[in-house]
Amino acid sequence: MTSKPKAVHQLTSAQFDKMFPVGNEDACKAYLTARRWPHGVRCPRCGNPAVYDLPSRKWHWQCPKCSDSGYRFSVIAGTIFENTNKPLRDWFKVAHLMLTSKKGMSARQLYRYMGFGSVKTAWMMAHKIRLALVEENTDKLGGIVEVDETYIGGKDKNRHWNKRHHGMTGGDATGKTPVIGAVSRKGNVVARVLHHVNGVNAQAFIREMVSNKVSLLATDASTIYDGLIEYPRMTVDHHRKQYVVGAVHTNTIEGFWLIFKRGVVGTFHKVSAKYLPLYVAEFQFRYNNRFNADIFGTAIGGC
Ligand SMILES: [Zn+2]
């Protein structure tokens, strides 16, 4: 067995407070400016780098290209922090809490911790941050890749959350929403909410996300993966209590589902199918940045 690399340390609460002292919005704005525009401020409308500082207003610039009188914009223009009456420091704190908690934080927890006026405020802020955490897929997954699907939610309270539904061809029958995921061992995970699990959808997801040059594609024995003839696919048959055959297993992706379900079930209680993609994005981002010491900065840069 190779030992797993340890997840790196990220900003502690004390470090956060030191970087962003209470009431010091300038510290947050300077940090946001540096993360948002690492190569210098650019116009959020046209991308023009030749913008001018507005002498009368700090953290404001104007772009001469966008209008004759100069389009004026602030450091939060075009970010999730726009049109908000919350200080940037509150946003940063909420993001920090979300990123440092392995299973995520519910709106109710955030509301109590932050002392907001309503749960709804916390809920909206957390959702906007989740939107910012949505990763654009660049490289296809390679190496040894595991693919698996799982089902989230539904009304059947007696059903055990870990119970698998491999015979199912859709989430509708039980009210559960299917999520499919692929993970490169020691690498990244990609997960996506599906309306319906069938061979067409599952195979389209894999062809989009996983290179066919992988050394191994490990799945369970579900027939939905049968058409992937261009992949070196090997299966374990969970129905026959077969879980690990040499390098062939789906333990990594199932570990990801476990964290995700513990978060969604334990922390968020009820997640409607409508918002499930945002929670998937949050858990995927945390997983893919688990070795990133600057996970907070990466998140703020995407806001
Ligand atoms: Zn412009």
CSV table of C-alpha atoms and ligand atoms in Angstrom, one decimal:
chain,number,residue,atom,x,y,z
A,1,MET,CA,0.0,0.0,0.0
A,2,THR,CA,1.2,3.5,-0.8
A,3,SER,CA,0.6,6.0,1.9
A,4,LYS,CA,-1.8,8.8,1.1
A,5,PRO,CA,-0.2,12.3,1.0
A,6,LYS,CA,-1.5,14.4,3.8
A,7,ALA,CA,-3.9,17.2,3.1
A,8,VAL,CA,-2.0,20.5,3.6
A,9,HIS,CA,-2.6,23.0,6.3
A,10,GLN,CA,-4.8,25.9,5.4
A,11,LEU,CA,-5.4,29.3,7.0
A,12,THR,CA,-6.2,28.9,10.7
A,13,SER,CA,-8.7,31.1,12.4
A,14,ALA,CA,-5.9,33.1,14.1
A,15,GLN,CA,-4.1,33.6,10.7
A,16,PHE,CA,-7.4,34.7,9.2
A,17,ASP,CA,-8.0,37.3,11.9
A,18,LYS,CA,-4.5,38.6,11.5
A,19,MET,CA,-4.8,38.9,7.7
A,20,PHE,CA,-8.3,40.4,7.9
A,21,PRO,CA,-8.7,42.4,11.1
A,22,VAL,CA,-12.3,43.1,12.1
A,23,GLY,CA,-13.5,46.3,10.5
A,24,ASN,CA,-10.6,46.5,8.1
A,25,GLU,CA,-12.3,46.4,4.8
A,26,ASP,CA,-9.2,47.7,3.1
A,27,ALA,CA,-7.3,44.6,3.9
A,28,CYS,CA,-10.0,42.5,2.3
A,29,LYS,CA,-10.1,44.8,-0.8
A,30,ALA,CA,-6.4,44.7,-1.2
A,31,TYR,CA,-6.5,40.8,-1.0
A,32,LEU,CA,-9.4,40.6,-3.4
A,33,THR,CA,-7.6,42.9,-5.9
A,34,ALA,CA,-4.5,40.8,-5.8
A,35,ARG,CA,-6.4,37.5,-6.2
A,36,ARG,CA,-8.8,38.8,-8.8
A,37,TRP,CA,-6.2,40.5,-11.0
A,38,PRO,CA,-2.8,38.8,-10.3
A,39,HIS,CA,-1.4,40.5,-13.4
A,40,GLY,CA,-2.8,44.0,-12.7
A,41,VAL,CA,-6.3,45.4,-12.6
A,42,ARG,CA,-8.3,44.9,-15.8
A,43,CYS,CA,-11.7,46.2,-16.8
A,44,PRO,CA,-14.3,43.6,-15.9
A,45,ARG,CA,-16.3,44.6,-19.0
A,46,CYS,CA,-13.7,44.6,-21.8
A,47,GLY,CA,-10.6,43.2,-20.2
A,48,ASN,CA,-8.6,46.3,-20.9
A,49,PRO,CA,-5.5,46.5,-18.7
A,50,ALA,CA,-5.0,50.3,-19.3
A,51,VAL,CA,-7.4,51.4,-16.5
A,52,TYR,CA,-6.9,54.5,-14.3
A,53,ASP,CA,-7.3,54.8,-10.6
A,54,LEU,CA,-10.2,57.0,-9.6
A,55,PRO,CA,-8.4,59.6,-7.4
A,56,SER,CA,-11.6,60.4,-5.6
A,57,ARG,CA,-12.5,56.9,-4.6
A,58,LYS,CA,-10.3,54.2,-3.3
A,59,TRP,CA,-10.6,50.7,-4.9
A,60,HIS,CA,-12.3,52.2,-7.9
A,61,TRP,CA,-10.9,52.5,-11.4
A,62,GLN,CA,-12.1,53.7,-14.8
A,63,CYS,CA,-11.8,52.2,-18.2
A,64,PRO,CA,-11.6,54.7,-21.0
A,65,LYS,CA,-12.4,52.1,-23.7
A,66,CYS,CA,-15.8,51.3,-22.3
A,67,SER,CA,-17.3,54.7,-22.5
A,68,ASP,CA,-16.2,58.2,-23.5
A,69,SER,CA,-16.7,59.5,-20.0
A,70,GLY,CA,-14.9,56.4,-18.6
A,71,TYR,CA,-16.7,53.3,-17.3
A,72,ARG,CA,-16.2,53.3,-13.5
A,73,PHE,CA,-15.9,50.1,-11.6
A,74,SER,CA,-15.0,49.0,-8.1
A,75,VAL,CA,-13.0,46.0,-6.8
A,76,ILE,CA,-16.3,44.1,-6.3
A,77,ALA,CA,-17.8,44.9,-9.7
A,78,GLY,CA,-18.8,41.6,-11.4
A,79,THR,CA,-18.1,39.5,-8.4
A,80,ILE,CA,-20.5,37.6,-6.1
A,81,PHE,CA,-19.9,40.4,-3.6
A,82,GLU,CA,-21.6,43.0,-5.7
A,83,ASN,CA,-25.0,44.4,-4.6
A,84,THR,CA,-24.5,43.2,-1.0
A,85,ASN,CA,-24.8,45.1,2.2
A,86,LYS,CA,-22.4,42.7,4.0
A,87,PRO,CA,-18.8,43.7,4.6
A,88,LEU,CA,-16.3,41.8,2.5
A,89,ARG,CA,-14.8,40.5,5.8
A,90,ASP,CA,-18.1,38.7,6.5
A,91,TRP,CA,-18.0,37.1,3.0
A,92,PHE,CA,-14.4,36.0,3.5
A,93,LYS,CA,-15.2,34.6,6.9
A,94,VAL,CA,-18.1,32.6,5.5
A,95,ALA,CA,-15.9,31.3,2.7
A,96,HIS,CA,-13.2,30.4,5.2
A,97,LEU,CA,-15.6,28.5,7.4
A,98,MET,CA,-17.0,26.6,4.4
A,99,LEU,CA,-13.5,25.7,3.2
A,100,THR,CA,-12.1,24.6,6.5
A,101,SER,CA,-15.0,22.3,7.4
A,102,LYS,CA,-14.6,19.0,5.7
A,103,LYS,CA,-18.3,18.3,5.6
A,104,GLY,CA,-19.4,21.9,4.9
A,105,MET,CA,-21.5,24.2,7.1
A,106,SER,CA,-25.2,24.5,7.0
A,107,ALA,CA,-26.9,27.9,6.6
A,108,ARG,CA,-28.2,27.6,10.2
A,109,GLN,CA,-24.7,27.0,11.6
A,110,LEU,CA,-23.3,30.0,9.6
A,111,TYR,CA,-26.2,32.2,10.7
A,112,ARG,CA,-25.6,31.4,14.4
A,113,TYR,CA,-21.8,31.6,14.1
A,114,MET,CA,-21.8,34.9,12.1
A,115,GLY,CA,-24.7,36.5,14.0
A,116,PHE,CA,-26.6,37.4,10.9
A,117,GLY,CA,-30.1,38.7,11.0
A,118,SER,CA,-31.6,35.7,9.3
A,119,VAL,CA,-30.8,32.2,8.1
A,120,LYS,CA,-31.7,33.3,4.6
A,121,THR,CA,-28.8,35.8,4.5
A,122,ALA,CA,-26.4,33.0,5.4
A,123,TRP,CA,-28.1,30.6,2.9
A,124,MET,CA,-27.8,33.1,0.1
A,125,MET,CA,-24.2,34.0,0.8
A,126,ALA,CA,-23.2,30.3,1.0
A,127,HIS,CA,-24.9,29.6,-2.3
A,128,LYS,CA,-23.1,32.5,-4.0
A,129,ILE,CA,-19.8,31.2,-2.7
A,130,ARG,CA,-20.7,27.7,-4.0
A,131,LEU,CA,-21.3,29.2,-7.4
A,132,ALA,CA,-17.8,30.7,-7.3
A,133,LEU,CA,-16.4,27.3,-6.4
A,134,VAL,CA,-17.7,25.7,-9.6
A,135,GLU,CA,-14.6,24.4,-11.4
A,136,GLU,CA,-14.2,24.7,-15.1
A,137,ASN,CA,-12.9,21.4,-16.3
A,138,THR,CA,-9.7,21.7,-18.2
A,139,ASP,CA,-7.7,18.4,-18.5
A,140,LYS,CA,-9.4,15.1,-18.7
A,141,LEU,CA,-8.7,12.7,-15.9
A,142,GLY,CA,-5.8,10.2,-16.5
A,143,GLY,CA,-3.9,7.4,-14.8
A,144,ILE,CA,-6.1,5.0,-12.9
A,145,VAL,CA,-9.7,6.4,-12.9
A,146,GLU,CA,-12.7,5.1,-11.0
A,147,VAL,CA,-16.2,5.9,-12.0
A,148,ASP,CA,-19.3,5.3,-9.9
A,149,GLU,CA,-22.8,6.7,-9.4
A,150,THR,CA,-24.7,7.4,-6.3
A,151,TYR,CA,-28.2,8.6,-5.2
A,152,ILE,CA,-28.9,11.5,-3.0
A,153,GLY,CA,-32.1,12.6,-1.2
A,154,GLY,CA,-35.5,11.2,-1.6
A,155,LYS,CA,-38.4,10.6,0.8
A,156,ASP,CA,-37.7,7.1,1.9
A,157,LYS,CA,-36.5,7.8,5.5
A,158,ASN,CA,-36.1,4.1,6.3
A,159,ARG,CA,-33.6,3.5,3.6
A,160,HIS,CA,-30.1,3.5,4.7
A,161,TRP,CA,-28.0,6.2,3.1
A,162,ASN,CA,-25.3,3.9,2.1
A,163,LYS,CA,-27.6,1.6,0.4
A,164,ARG,CA,-26.7,1.2,-3.2
A,165,HIS,CA,-29.1,1.1,-6.1
A,166,HIS,CA,-27.2,-0.5,-8.9
A,167,GLY,CA,-30.2,-2.0,-10.6
A,168,MET,CA,-31.9,1.4,-11.0
A,169,THR,CA,-32.0,3.3,-14.2
A,170,GLY,CA,-33.2,6.6,-12.8
A,171,GLY,CA,-33.7,8.5,-9.6
A,172,ASP,CA,-37.3,9.2,-10.1
A,173,ALA,CA,-38.7,6.0,-8.7
A,174,THR,CA,-37.5,6.8,-5.1
A,175,GLY,CA,-37.3,10.5,-5.5
A,176,LYS,CA,-33.6,10.3,-5.3
A,177,THR,CA,-31.3,12.3,-7.5
A,178,PRO,CA,-28.5,10.5,-9.2
A,179,VAL,CA,-24.9,11.9,-9.2
A,180,ILE,CA,-22.1,10.4,-11.3
A,181,GLY,CA,-18.5,10.9,-10.5
A,182,ALA,CA,-15.0,10.0,-11.8
A,183,VAL,CA,-11.8,10.3,-9.8
A,184,SER,CA,-8.2,9.9,-10.8
A,185,ARG,CA,-6.5,8.1,-8.0
A,186,LYS,CA,-4.3,10.6,-6.1
A,187,GLY,CA,-5.8,13.3,-8.4
A,188,ASN,CA,-9.0,15.1,-9.0
A,189,VAL,CA,-12.6,14.2,-8.8
A,190,VAL,CA,-15.4,15.4,-11.2
A,191,ALA,CA,-19.0,14.9,-10.3
A,192,ARG,CA,-22.2,15.8,-12.0
A,193,VAL,CA,-25.9,15.6,-11.2
A,194,LEU,CA,-27.8,13.5,-13.8
A,195,HIS,CA,-31.5,13.7,-14.4
A,196,HIS,CA,-31.5,10.1,-15.4
A,197,VAL,CA,-28.9,7.4,-15.1
A,198,ASN,CA,-28.6,5.3,-18.3
A,199,GLY,CA,-25.9,4.2,-20.6
A,200,VAL,CA,-26.1,7.2,-22.8
A,201,ASN,CA,-25.7,9.8,-20.0
A,202,ALA,CA,-23.1,7.8,-18.1
A,203,GLN,CA,-20.9,7.2,-21.1
A,204,ALA,CA,-21.2,10.8,-22.4
A,205,PHE,CA,-20.0,12.0,-18.9
A,206,ILE,CA,-17.0,9.6,-19.0
A,207,ARG,CA,-16.0,10.5,-22.6
A,208,GLU,CA,-16.2,14.2,-21.7
A,209,MET,CA,-14.2,13.9,-18.4
A,210,VAL,CA,-11.9,10.9,-18.7
A,211,SER,CA,-9.1,10.4,-21.2
A,212,ASN,CA,-9.3,7.1,-23.1
A,213,LYS,CA,-5.5,6.9,-22.6
A,214,VAL,CA,-6.1,6.0,-18.9
A,215,SER,CA,-4.1,2.9,-17.6
A,216,LEU,CA,-7.3,1.6,-16.1
A,217,LEU,CA,-11.0,2.5,-15.8
A,218,ALA,CA,-12.5,0.8,-12.8
A,219,THR,CA,-16.2,0.6,-12.4
A,220,ASP,CA,-18.7,-1.8,-10.8
A,221,ALA,CA,-20.5,-4.3,-12.9
A,222,SER,CA,-23.3,-2.1,-13.9
A,223,THR,CA,-24.3,-2.5,-17.6
A,224,ILE,CA,-24.5,1.3,-18.1
A,225,TYR,CA,-20.8,1.3,-18.7
A,226,ASP,CA,-20.7,-1.5,-21.2
A,227,GLY,CA,-20.4,0.6,-24.3
A,228,LEU,CA,-17.0,2.2,-23.3
A,229,ILE,CA,-15.1,-0.1,-25.6
A,230,GLU,CA,-12.3,2.4,-26.2
A,231,TYR,CA,-11.4,2.4,-22.5
A,232,PRO,CA,-9.3,-0.3,-20.6
A,233,ARG,CA,-12.2,-1.0,-18.3
A,234,MET,CA,-12.2,-3.6,-15.6
A,235,THR,CA,-15.0,-4.2,-13.1
A,236,VAL,CA,-15.7,-5.4,-9.6
A,237,ASP,CA,-19.0,-7.0,-9.0
A,238,HIS,CA,-20.5,-5.7,-5.8
A,239,HIS,CA,-23.5,-8.0,-6.1
A,240,ARG,CA,-21.1,-10.9,-5.8
A,241,LYS,CA,-19.4,-9.2,-2.8
A,242,GLN,CA,-16.4,-8.5,-5.0
A,243,TYR,CA,-14.9,-5.2,-3.9
A,244,VAL,CA,-11.1,-5.3,-4.7
A,245,VAL,CA,-9.5,-7.3,-7.4
A,246,GLY,CA,-5.9,-6.2,-7.6
A,247,ALA,CA,-5.9,-2.6,-8.7
A,248,VAL,CA,-9.5,-2.8,-9.6
A,249,HIS,CA,-11.8,-1.2,-7.1
A,250,THR,CA,-13.9,1.9,-6.7
A,251,ASN,CA,-12.9,2.7,-3.1
A,252,THR,CA,-11.6,6.2,-3.9
A,253,ILE,CA,-14.8,7.5,-5.5
A,254,GLU,CA,-16.9,5.7,-2.8
A,255,GLY,CA,-14.8,7.6,-0.2
A,256,PHE,CA,-15.7,10.8,-1.9
A,257,TRP,CA,-19.4,9.8,-1.9
A,258,LEU,CA,-19.2,9.1,1.8
A,259,ILE,CA,-17.9,12.5,2.7
A,260,PHE,CA,-20.4,14.1,0.4
A,261,LYS,CA,-23.3,12.2,1.9
A,262,ARG,CA,-22.2,12.8,5.4
A,263,GLY,CA,-22.1,16.5,4.6
A,264,VAL,CA,-25.4,16.6,2.7
A,265,VAL,CA,-27.3,14.3,5.1
A,266,GLY,CA,-25.7,15.3,8.4
A,267,THR,CA,-25.1,19.0,7.8
A,268,PHE,CA,-27.6,20.2,5.3
A,269,HIS,CA,-30.5,17.8,6.1
A,270,LYS,CA,-32.6,18.5,3.1
A,271,VAL,CA,-31.0,19.4,-0.1
A,272,SER,CA,-33.4,19.9,-3.0
A,273,ALA,CA,-32.4,18.4,-6.3
A,274,LYS,CA,-32.4,22.0,-7.7
A,275,TYR,CA,-29.4,23.0,-5.5
A,276,LEU,CA,-27.6,19.7,-5.5
A,277,PRO,CA,-25.2,20.8,-8.3
A,278,LEU,CA,-24.0,23.6,-6.0
A,279,TYR,CA,-23.2,21.2,-3.2
A,280,VAL,CA,-21.5,18.9,-5.6
A,281,ALA,CA,-19.3,21.9,-6.7
A,282,GLU,CA,-18.5,22.7,-3.1
A,283,PHE,CA,-17.4,19.2,-2.2
A,284,GLN,CA,-15.5,18.8,-5.4
A,285,PHE,CA,-13.6,22.0,-4.9
A,286,ARG,CA,-12.6,21.1,-1.4
A,287,TYR,CA,-11.5,17.6,-2.5
A,288,ASN,CA,-9.5,18.9,-5.5
A,289,ASN,CA,-7.8,21.5,-3.4
A,290,ARG,CA,-7.0,19.3,-0.5
A,291,PHE,CA,-3.2,19.7,-1.1
A,292,ASN,CA,-3.5,23.3,-2.0
A,293,ALA,CA,-2.1,25.5,0.9
A,294,ASP,CA,-3.7,28.5,-0.8
A,295,ILE,CA,-7.2,27.0,-1.1
A,296,PHE,CA,-8.7,30.2,0.4
A,297,GLY,CA,-6.9,32.5,-2.1
A,298,THR,CA,-7.9,30.2,-5.0
A,299,ALA,CA,-11.5,30.4,-3.9
A,300,ILE,CA,-11.5,34.2,-3.5
A,301,GLY,CA,-9.8,34.5,-6.9
A,302,GLY,CA,-12.9,32.8,-8.4
A,303,CYS,CA,-15.5,34.9,-6.7
B,1,ZN,ZN,-13.6,48.4,-20.4
